[in-house]
Structures are given as structure tokens and as C-alpha cells.
């Protein structure tokens, strides 16, 4: 059945039984509404502040399918500008990153300052008779804010502020990286397109069920090895011990946990291929608290930012209902020597991205999963997200930390993402979303 205008999106996600309608993964009308109700409304990740440290530095990113320029103006303030001239709409910036004094439109020459103001119009006096009000024709500006160097932007003036948007689970997602110490972004972003719906790529980041099957050959090849002579790193996770946080507005962290005493064993082995020593530092525990310090799971900041614990972050950018552009950013600790720096980048390249062992396996599955949502017969049958459903008890920590669930392998974070997706899709405005969103569960998952 195709999307019917007016049917509530919560009808496509059965949170009680753990079922999701396949139509949401390939329907054009649903996709177009996602661009409007999710991407044009949410706080979208732009870049890391270390990518645009100086006035005039810029980095081209996306809000949904729309090109935006993340830049730093003359006062050093972060700006995010829609990359579309107000005259005939031409893109005013074509380079993916760089440094500029202003943005000159190559069509007729309107020129915009780093803060988006229209500062130059050829023929302003003779052809426009000085009657064009330049103050009204600047580039469209997003609201911008950053958390620990991670820059986000929203095109919706009604959006809650970034701190409220991230909430404890969104902040914890970034803290899991920030707690490792000062980091800087490696130059260049790896980009590739996979023929899948963007939500299936997000869904997979919480998925540990597939690891032993999809990635069997990658693990046999010891792909993570920085030192091939060292014994294989000890296994970091089991199916039996998982920890999940569900956050307001759709953020979630899901995946394995390693209790502190087991982590001490891993660290004691001093394996060069698995450096977890940061987890024993007091400052890291102070930032993360007693629960998150044990998490080796994966966070998603809704809608599409995956923060891996392994110094890589990824955007799943929508490119039509059956296309997704994957971006991989690599962060490295500050102060590495040249060899360590090289090893960190090689490790990241071997893991995710176009040359990564893991995403080669994953992409093929997501492409096929997407194709199989298009069949008129296949669409009659929902997808199943019932693993360990209703077997998890929510624990609310006494210290006021975010509620979580300790359980075995599960699909709670995936199902939560789809529930939140339905909240966003059913709400006609930020005010409606605030009023009607599903509360973070406080009893059972
Ligand atoms: Fe930009 Fe005409 S389109 S100046
Ligand atoms: Fe995978």
C-alpha cells in the first residue's frame, strides 16, 4: 500500500509489536515530507570547529538535500548560510572547503559577506536606481550553535535551542568522543553513495546482530590491526551485555557495554590494536559518569549523525528515497607524533568509509533491503524489530543521570528511532512536535 496523505505516520510504526511498514523506505511522497518535517526542522550536524578555525574559513555541508555554507565571519562567529543566490538561485560557493573574503555569485555578480549580507550588486545605481533594499536580500541564514566543537544548524526559527535538543543522550553521544581528550578533524571527508534509504543506514549503526555474519570475513582478516605482529585484540563485546539509552527527539545510544572490571583486563593486556586506556582516566569518568564510561555502543544524534567511539563520525545524507550519501569524518587526538597520526588514519580508513572493510559489507545489505521495500507484494509485509522487546527494565540512576536499560542484544534503539521519526512526521510544527512527541520510556522497553 502506498502512502496515503492524511494517514498518521504512527500507523506505519507499531511500537507495541515492533513492526515497521516497508513503504517508509522507498515512497517518494514520504521522502519529500521527511525533507520538510525532519531535515528542514532539526538541528543538523555541519562540521567540527577545527575545520573552520579562522575568519573566512568555510566548509560546504547539507541540510537535507540543500547545500549550505558553514563559515566563520570577520568577528569569528559561526554562520551557516543557504548556498543559493537570492537573485536567480545560483550556488554562490562551489568549493567543498577553503577560505574566502566574500561569496561572489558567478552568474551576475551579486556578492555576499561572510555573515550572508548582500554587499555588492552590479548596476546597483544605474539599473536598480538604489531602490533595492540590500538588507532584505542577504543569503538565507540558519540558526547555529555548537557543543564541544561540534557545529549544528537548523533552518527552523521555532526550533528549541541546541542544548535542549541534544538533551542528556545527545550530549553524552558527543561526550563519548570528547572524554578521550582534545581532538582535531583530519583534513578531507570520505564520501560515497549507497543505493539505500537513509533510515536503513541509521538503523544499522545500532545493529550488533549482523556483525558476526555480515563482517565475518573482515574479522578473519584482523582488519583493525595497527600492528599486524601483535596478537589479535581481545573481543570487546558479547551478545549478552548491552546498554541502551533513549533520548528526547529521537537520539539514542545502543550497543555493548564492558563492565569496568572487564575493561581493566582489556587495558592490562596492553594490546596496541585496542587502546582503551582513556576509560581509566579520572577526567573521562568525571565527564561520562559511571554508566556511560562502560558503553562501547553507538550513538545516533537524530536524525542522521553517527558518533562512533572509534574517532570517526558519519552523516547519512538523504539523496532521494533510495539513495544515501555517506560522509566519514576522522578525528585524531591532538599531540600525536607522525607515526601515531598515520596509524590512526589508517585504522579509520580500514574500518569505515569507501575503503573500509565494514561498510563494504553493510552497503550491499542496505541496498538490497531498500530494493525489497519496493515490491507490491513485499510491501504487504512489515519489517520485524521485536528482538528482546518488553524484556528491558528502565533504570533511573540515583545521581540524576539519563535513564538506561541493561539487557542482551536488542533492537530498542532502532525501534525508538522509528517512533521518533513518526513523531516528527506527524507534527506540523515545532510547537506540535514539542507537545505531542513520545515521552522517553521510564518503565519497560
Ligand atoms: Fe546570483 Fe544572478 S543568480 S547574481
Ligand atoms: Fe556493519
XYZ file of C-alpha atoms and ligand atoms in Angstrom:
450
model
C 0.000 0.000 0.000
C 1.361 3.416 -0.911
C 1.461 6.372 1.411
C -1.973 7.862 1.894
C -1.992 11.571 2.570
C -3.541 12.201 5.980
C -2.849 8.753 7.442
C -0.951 9.235 10.729
C 2.682 8.191 10.472
C 2.341 6.393 13.788
C 0.267 3.862 11.828
C 3.434 2.880 9.956
C 5.334 2.058 13.165
C 3.813 -0.451 15.567
C 5.912 0.129 18.680
C 3.940 -2.425 20.673
C 4.658 -5.332 18.333
C 7.920 -3.992 16.905
C 6.752 -3.733 13.296
C 7.651 -1.116 10.685
C 5.862 -0.704 7.345
C 8.221 -1.079 4.390
C 6.582 1.758 2.479
C 8.510 4.344 4.506
C 11.790 3.225 2.899
C 11.051 3.975 -0.739
C 7.954 6.153 -1.139
C 8.647 9.480 -2.873
C 5.875 11.446 -1.111
C 7.014 10.276 2.332
C 10.595 11.160 1.447
C 9.623 14.686 0.412
C 7.786 15.174 3.674
C 10.884 13.956 5.566
C 12.916 16.750 3.961
C 10.335 19.256 5.181
C 9.371 17.913 8.590
C 12.664 16.356 9.715
C 15.685 17.848 7.949
C 14.432 21.435 7.461
C 13.350 21.447 11.118
C 16.018 19.522 13.062
C 19.470 20.592 14.236
C 21.738 19.113 11.527
C 25.449 18.447 12.076
C 27.587 20.732 9.906
C 31.259 20.242 10.754
C 33.757 20.380 13.604
C 35.008 23.812 14.666
C 38.588 22.690 13.982
C 37.661 22.583 10.269
C 36.892 26.310 10.184
C 39.233 27.848 12.777
C 39.836 31.263 11.154
C 37.657 34.079 9.791
C 36.728 33.277 6.187
C 37.215 29.504 6.526
C 34.242 27.653 5.087
C 33.003 24.093 4.735
C 30.158 23.030 2.458
C 27.572 20.809 4.116
C 23.915 19.841 3.699
C 20.576 20.334 5.382
C 18.514 17.582 3.818
C 19.346 17.884 0.131
C 20.142 21.597 0.328
C 23.688 22.874 0.121
C 24.732 25.152 2.996
C 27.950 27.007 3.745
C 29.307 26.694 7.286
C 31.691 29.589 7.767
C 33.253 31.939 10.282
C 32.622 35.640 9.772
C 35.009 38.546 10.367
C 34.064 38.647 14.047
C 34.888 34.947 14.353
C 31.215 33.976 14.729
C 29.927 30.760 13.200
C 27.471 31.247 10.334
C 25.517 28.733 8.260
C 24.160 30.156 5.004
C 21.934 28.628 2.346
C 24.141 28.244 -0.720
C 21.730 29.901 -3.108
C 21.913 33.401 -4.537
C 18.800 35.486 -3.864
C 18.769 36.777 -7.483
C 18.298 33.632 -9.647
C 19.261 30.999 -7.119
C 22.724 30.044 -8.393
C 25.055 28.377 -5.880
C 27.431 31.043 -4.587
C 30.069 28.604 -3.361
C 31.297 25.622 -5.387
C 34.404 24.544 -3.441
C 33.910 21.920 -0.739
C 36.113 23.847 1.685
C 38.544 26.749 1.729
C 38.930 30.352 2.810
C 37.113 33.326 1.295
C 36.687 37.050 1.944
C 33.173 37.004 0.483
C 30.960 34.878 -1.777
C 30.654 36.238 -5.309
C 27.854 34.756 -7.392
C 29.298 33.724 -10.743
C 26.041 34.389 -12.616
C 25.507 38.175 -12.388
C 27.906 39.088 -9.636
C 25.846 39.700 -6.521
C 28.294 39.446 -3.625
C 27.641 38.338 -0.073
C 29.695 38.910 3.066
C 30.797 36.066 5.333
C 27.776 36.831 7.511
C 25.450 36.412 4.493
C 24.724 40.126 3.992
C 24.321 41.284 0.383
C 27.215 43.702 -0.027
C 27.618 44.108 -3.786
C 25.172 44.367 -6.702
C 26.489 45.217 -10.195
C 24.487 48.150 -11.567
C 23.063 48.987 -8.143
C 22.960 52.694 -9.012
C 22.175 52.621 -12.734
C 19.862 49.598 -13.090
C 18.290 49.308 -9.652
C 18.214 53.091 -9.027
C 19.455 52.418 -5.476
C 15.971 51.172 -4.677
C 16.926 47.546 -3.971
C 16.971 47.138 -0.187
C 20.170 45.124 0.205
C 19.434 44.456 3.872
C 16.482 42.292 2.767
C 18.317 40.236 0.140
C 21.095 38.511 2.054
C 21.638 34.745 1.941
C 19.134 32.739 3.980
C 20.683 32.140 7.403
C 20.306 29.159 9.694
C 20.374 29.215 13.495
C 23.824 27.954 14.515
C 25.216 26.566 17.756
C 27.994 24.233 18.783
C 28.563 21.715 21.532
C 32.181 20.819 22.416
C 33.328 21.883 18.950
C 30.566 20.066 17.031
C 28.670 22.634 14.948
C 24.929 22.194 14.293
C 22.412 24.306 12.373
C 18.658 24.461 11.948
C 16.586 26.270 9.347
C 13.561 26.453 11.647
C 13.461 29.646 13.739
C 10.996 27.920 16.095
C 13.436 25.103 16.967
C 14.336 24.613 20.627
C 17.920 25.610 21.399
C 20.689 23.086 20.738
C 21.220 22.228 24.389
C 17.561 21.327 24.847
C 17.543 19.479 21.518
C 20.527 17.296 22.383
C 19.409 16.678 25.951
C 21.447 14.275 28.117
C 21.592 11.486 25.496
C 22.661 13.753 22.608
C 25.299 15.411 24.790
C 26.525 12.028 26.042
C 26.892 10.917 22.412
C 29.441 13.664 21.818
C 30.966 13.319 25.291
C 31.905 9.707 24.463
C 34.373 11.190 21.982
C 35.209 14.400 23.817
C 36.096 12.493 27.019
C 39.016 10.865 25.186
C 40.849 14.226 25.202
C 41.286 17.127 22.767
C 40.602 16.023 19.195
C 41.018 17.626 15.803
C 39.493 16.760 12.478
C 41.687 15.222 9.796
C 41.539 17.202 6.538
C 39.139 15.783 3.968
C 35.876 13.900 4.241
C 35.370 10.490 2.625
C 32.118 10.405 0.654
C 30.319 7.656 -1.200
C 26.773 6.962 -2.339
C 24.900 3.788 -1.479
C 21.580 2.835 -3.100
C 19.696 2.682 0.165
C 17.159 4.673 2.124
C 18.931 6.895 4.674
C 16.931 5.387 7.581
C 18.246 1.887 6.922
C 21.796 3.242 7.183
C 20.892 4.899 10.509
C 19.126 1.736 11.731
C 22.275 -0.326 11.122
C 24.522 1.757 13.353
C 22.823 0.304 16.440
C 22.830 -3.217 14.976
C 25.216 -5.713 16.568
C 23.138 -8.686 15.442
C 24.672 -8.527 11.950
C 28.296 -8.206 12.992
C 29.212 -11.900 13.207
C 27.504 -12.687 9.896
C 27.989 -9.631 7.668
C 31.517 -8.902 8.856
C 32.831 -12.428 9.382
C 35.488 -12.053 6.686
C 36.566 -8.617 7.948
C 37.230 -10.016 11.424
C 39.057 -13.045 9.980
C 41.399 -10.635 8.222
C 42.196 -8.792 11.510
C 41.364 -5.547 9.669
C 41.777 -3.351 12.720
C 45.405 -4.273 13.255
C 47.727 -1.318 13.591
C 50.494 -3.756 14.482
C 49.964 -6.968 12.469
C 52.575 -8.753 14.639
C 50.549 -8.238 17.819
C 48.121 -10.955 18.908
C 44.510 -10.275 17.895
C 42.818 -7.761 20.190
C 40.543 -9.423 22.766
C 36.830 -9.394 21.847
C 35.221 -6.186 23.004
C 31.649 -7.264 23.166
C 29.233 -10.082 23.685
C 25.581 -10.544 22.798
C 24.769 -10.831 26.485
C 25.683 -7.408 27.850
C 24.158 -4.410 26.152
C 23.213 -0.955 27.417
C 20.718 1.358 25.733
C 19.787 4.983 26.288
C 16.783 6.504 24.522
C 16.707 10.288 24.287
C 14.210 13.029 23.642
C 13.571 13.944 19.972
C 14.889 10.572 18.751
C 18.514 10.415 19.896
C 19.698 7.022 21.119
C 22.787 5.095 22.154
C 22.707 1.333 21.736
C 25.249 -1.449 21.856
C 27.545 -3.440 24.084
C 28.835 -2.461 27.483
C 32.035 -3.602 29.074
C 31.881 -3.554 32.896
C 34.740 -1.665 34.500
C 36.481 -4.816 35.836
C 36.411 -6.480 32.408
C 37.678 -3.292 30.828
C 40.562 -3.307 33.349
C 41.528 -6.748 31.988
C 41.472 -5.498 28.401
C 43.579 -2.498 29.315
C 46.013 -4.696 31.304
C 46.730 -6.693 28.132
C 48.170 -3.513 26.646
C 47.309 -4.506 23.094
C 48.492 -1.910 20.563
C 45.436 -2.617 18.455
C 42.971 -1.647 21.125
C 43.777 1.446 23.181
C 41.090 1.914 25.804
C 43.350 3.457 28.466
C 41.390 6.727 28.356
C 38.488 4.945 30.077
C 40.589 4.700 33.260
C 41.312 8.394 33.439
C 39.510 10.278 36.197
C 38.672 13.180 33.891
C 36.968 10.840 31.405
C 34.886 9.248 34.169
C 34.013 12.697 35.505
C 32.644 13.686 32.084
C 30.801 10.459 31.334
C 29.725 9.184 34.740
C 29.688 5.569 35.919
C 27.257 4.266 33.286
C 28.461 5.820 30.031
C 32.122 5.045 30.770
C 31.192 1.369 30.257
C 29.478 1.924 26.902
C 31.186 0.812 23.709
C 27.891 1.160 21.838
C 26.953 3.562 19.099
C 25.089 6.854 19.396
C 22.914 8.495 16.775
C 22.057 12.166 17.104
C 18.694 12.374 15.368
C 18.251 12.382 12.516
C 21.488 11.283 10.880
C 24.737 11.782 12.825
C 26.506 8.632 13.945
C 29.236 9.285 16.500
C 31.381 6.161 16.669
C 33.516 5.585 19.722
C 36.432 4.924 17.388
C 37.173 8.538 16.415
C 35.039 8.579 13.296
C 31.732 10.309 12.773
C 29.360 9.818 9.902
C 26.494 11.637 8.241
C 23.824 9.670 6.406
C 22.668 12.303 3.904
C 19.377 11.721 2.091
C 19.591 11.653 -1.707
C 16.119 10.619 -2.779
C 14.101 7.819 -1.172
C 16.520 5.160 -2.412
C 19.846 6.965 -2.214
C 22.100 7.884 0.682
C 25.407 9.745 0.605
C 27.646 8.579 3.417
C 30.200 11.046 4.783
C 33.020 9.942 7.063
C 34.975 12.420 9.161
C 38.046 11.223 11.073
C 39.150 12.800 14.339
C 42.553 12.251 15.883
C 43.827 13.144 19.348
C 45.889 16.310 19.410
C 49.609 15.866 20.019
C 50.207 12.579 18.171
C 53.589 12.078 16.538
C 53.685 11.485 12.798
C 53.660 7.680 13.044
C 50.760 7.618 15.513
C 48.851 10.091 13.334
C 49.335 7.872 10.292
C 48.286 4.764 12.221
C 45.133 6.465 13.488
C 44.115 7.438 9.951
C 44.973 4.003 8.542
C 42.891 2.333 11.270
C 39.939 4.594 10.451
C 40.274 4.032 6.705
C 40.322 0.286 7.211
C 37.172 0.398 9.275
C 34.526 2.654 7.710
C 34.274 4.725 4.551
C 34.599 3.726 0.886
C 37.752 1.689 1.556
C 36.597 0.376 4.939
C 36.103 -3.328 5.412
C 32.871 -2.892 7.334
C 30.865 -0.568 5.148
C 31.593 -2.594 2.023
C 29.680 -5.431 3.668
C 26.944 -3.231 5.105
C 26.207 -1.194 1.977
C 25.379 -4.269 -0.069
C 22.797 -5.369 2.525
C 21.180 -1.903 2.790
C 20.917 -1.637 -0.987
C 19.134 -4.995 -1.171
C 16.908 -4.199 1.826
C 15.840 -0.959 0.130
C 15.100 -2.671 -3.200
C 12.922 -5.216 -1.432
C 10.708 -2.469 0.013
C 9.511 -1.561 -3.482
C 7.712 -4.722 -4.488
C 3.924 -4.607 -4.414
C 3.910 -7.982 -2.670
C 6.861 -7.311 -0.354
C 5.198 -4.088 0.809
C 2.327 -6.049 2.281
C 4.708 -7.464 4.880
C 6.244 -5.303 7.633
C 9.829 -5.478 8.896
C 10.484 -7.004 12.308
C 12.031 -5.066 15.234
C 10.862 -7.296 18.093
C 14.196 -8.582 19.400
C 14.095 -8.558 23.211
C 11.075 -6.228 23.084
C 9.484 -5.810 26.543
C 12.382 -7.612 28.206
C 14.244 -4.486 29.290
C 13.610 -2.624 32.518
C 14.455 1.077 32.543
C 16.882 2.033 35.327
C 16.879 5.627 36.509
C 20.258 6.365 38.142
C 20.158 7.913 41.608
C 22.717 10.554 40.571
C 20.248 12.093 38.100
C 21.929 10.579 35.018
C 19.937 9.607 31.943
C 17.694 6.519 32.304
C 19.036 3.396 30.571
C 18.373 -0.288 30.071
C 20.811 -3.144 30.698
C 19.855 -6.067 28.564
C 21.089 -8.539 25.979
C 21.311 -7.709 22.281
C 18.127 -5.929 21.196
C 16.506 -3.555 18.707
C 15.287 -0.909 21.157
C 17.318 1.967 19.698
C 16.210 1.161 16.146
C 12.532 0.986 17.131
C 12.882 4.218 19.126
C 14.351 5.934 16.057
C 11.282 4.933 14.011
C 8.899 6.004 16.783
C 10.600 9.381 16.894
C 10.538 9.526 13.087
C 6.739 9.131 13.260
C 6.551 11.885 15.927
C 8.451 14.280 13.656
C 6.439 13.303 10.579
C 3.049 13.666 12.284
C 3.858 17.081 13.792
C 3.100 20.096 11.633
C 5.372 22.476 13.545
C 7.993 22.590 16.269
C 5.269 23.543 18.741
C 3.237 20.471 17.728
C 6.323 18.245 17.986
C 7.077 19.542 21.484
C 3.502 18.946 22.574
C 2.950 15.505 21.053
C 6.288 13.676 20.964
C 6.517 10.257 22.595
C 7.958 10.596 26.113
C 11.234 8.765 26.799
C 10.112 5.444 28.314
C 10.535 5.193 32.069
C 9.312 1.646 32.743
C 9.937 -1.130 30.192
C 11.250 -1.388 26.650
Fe 23.385 35.284 -8.499
Fe 22.166 36.465 -10.581
S 21.969 34.439 -9.821
S 23.732 37.254 -9.272
Fe 28.149 -3.283 9.877
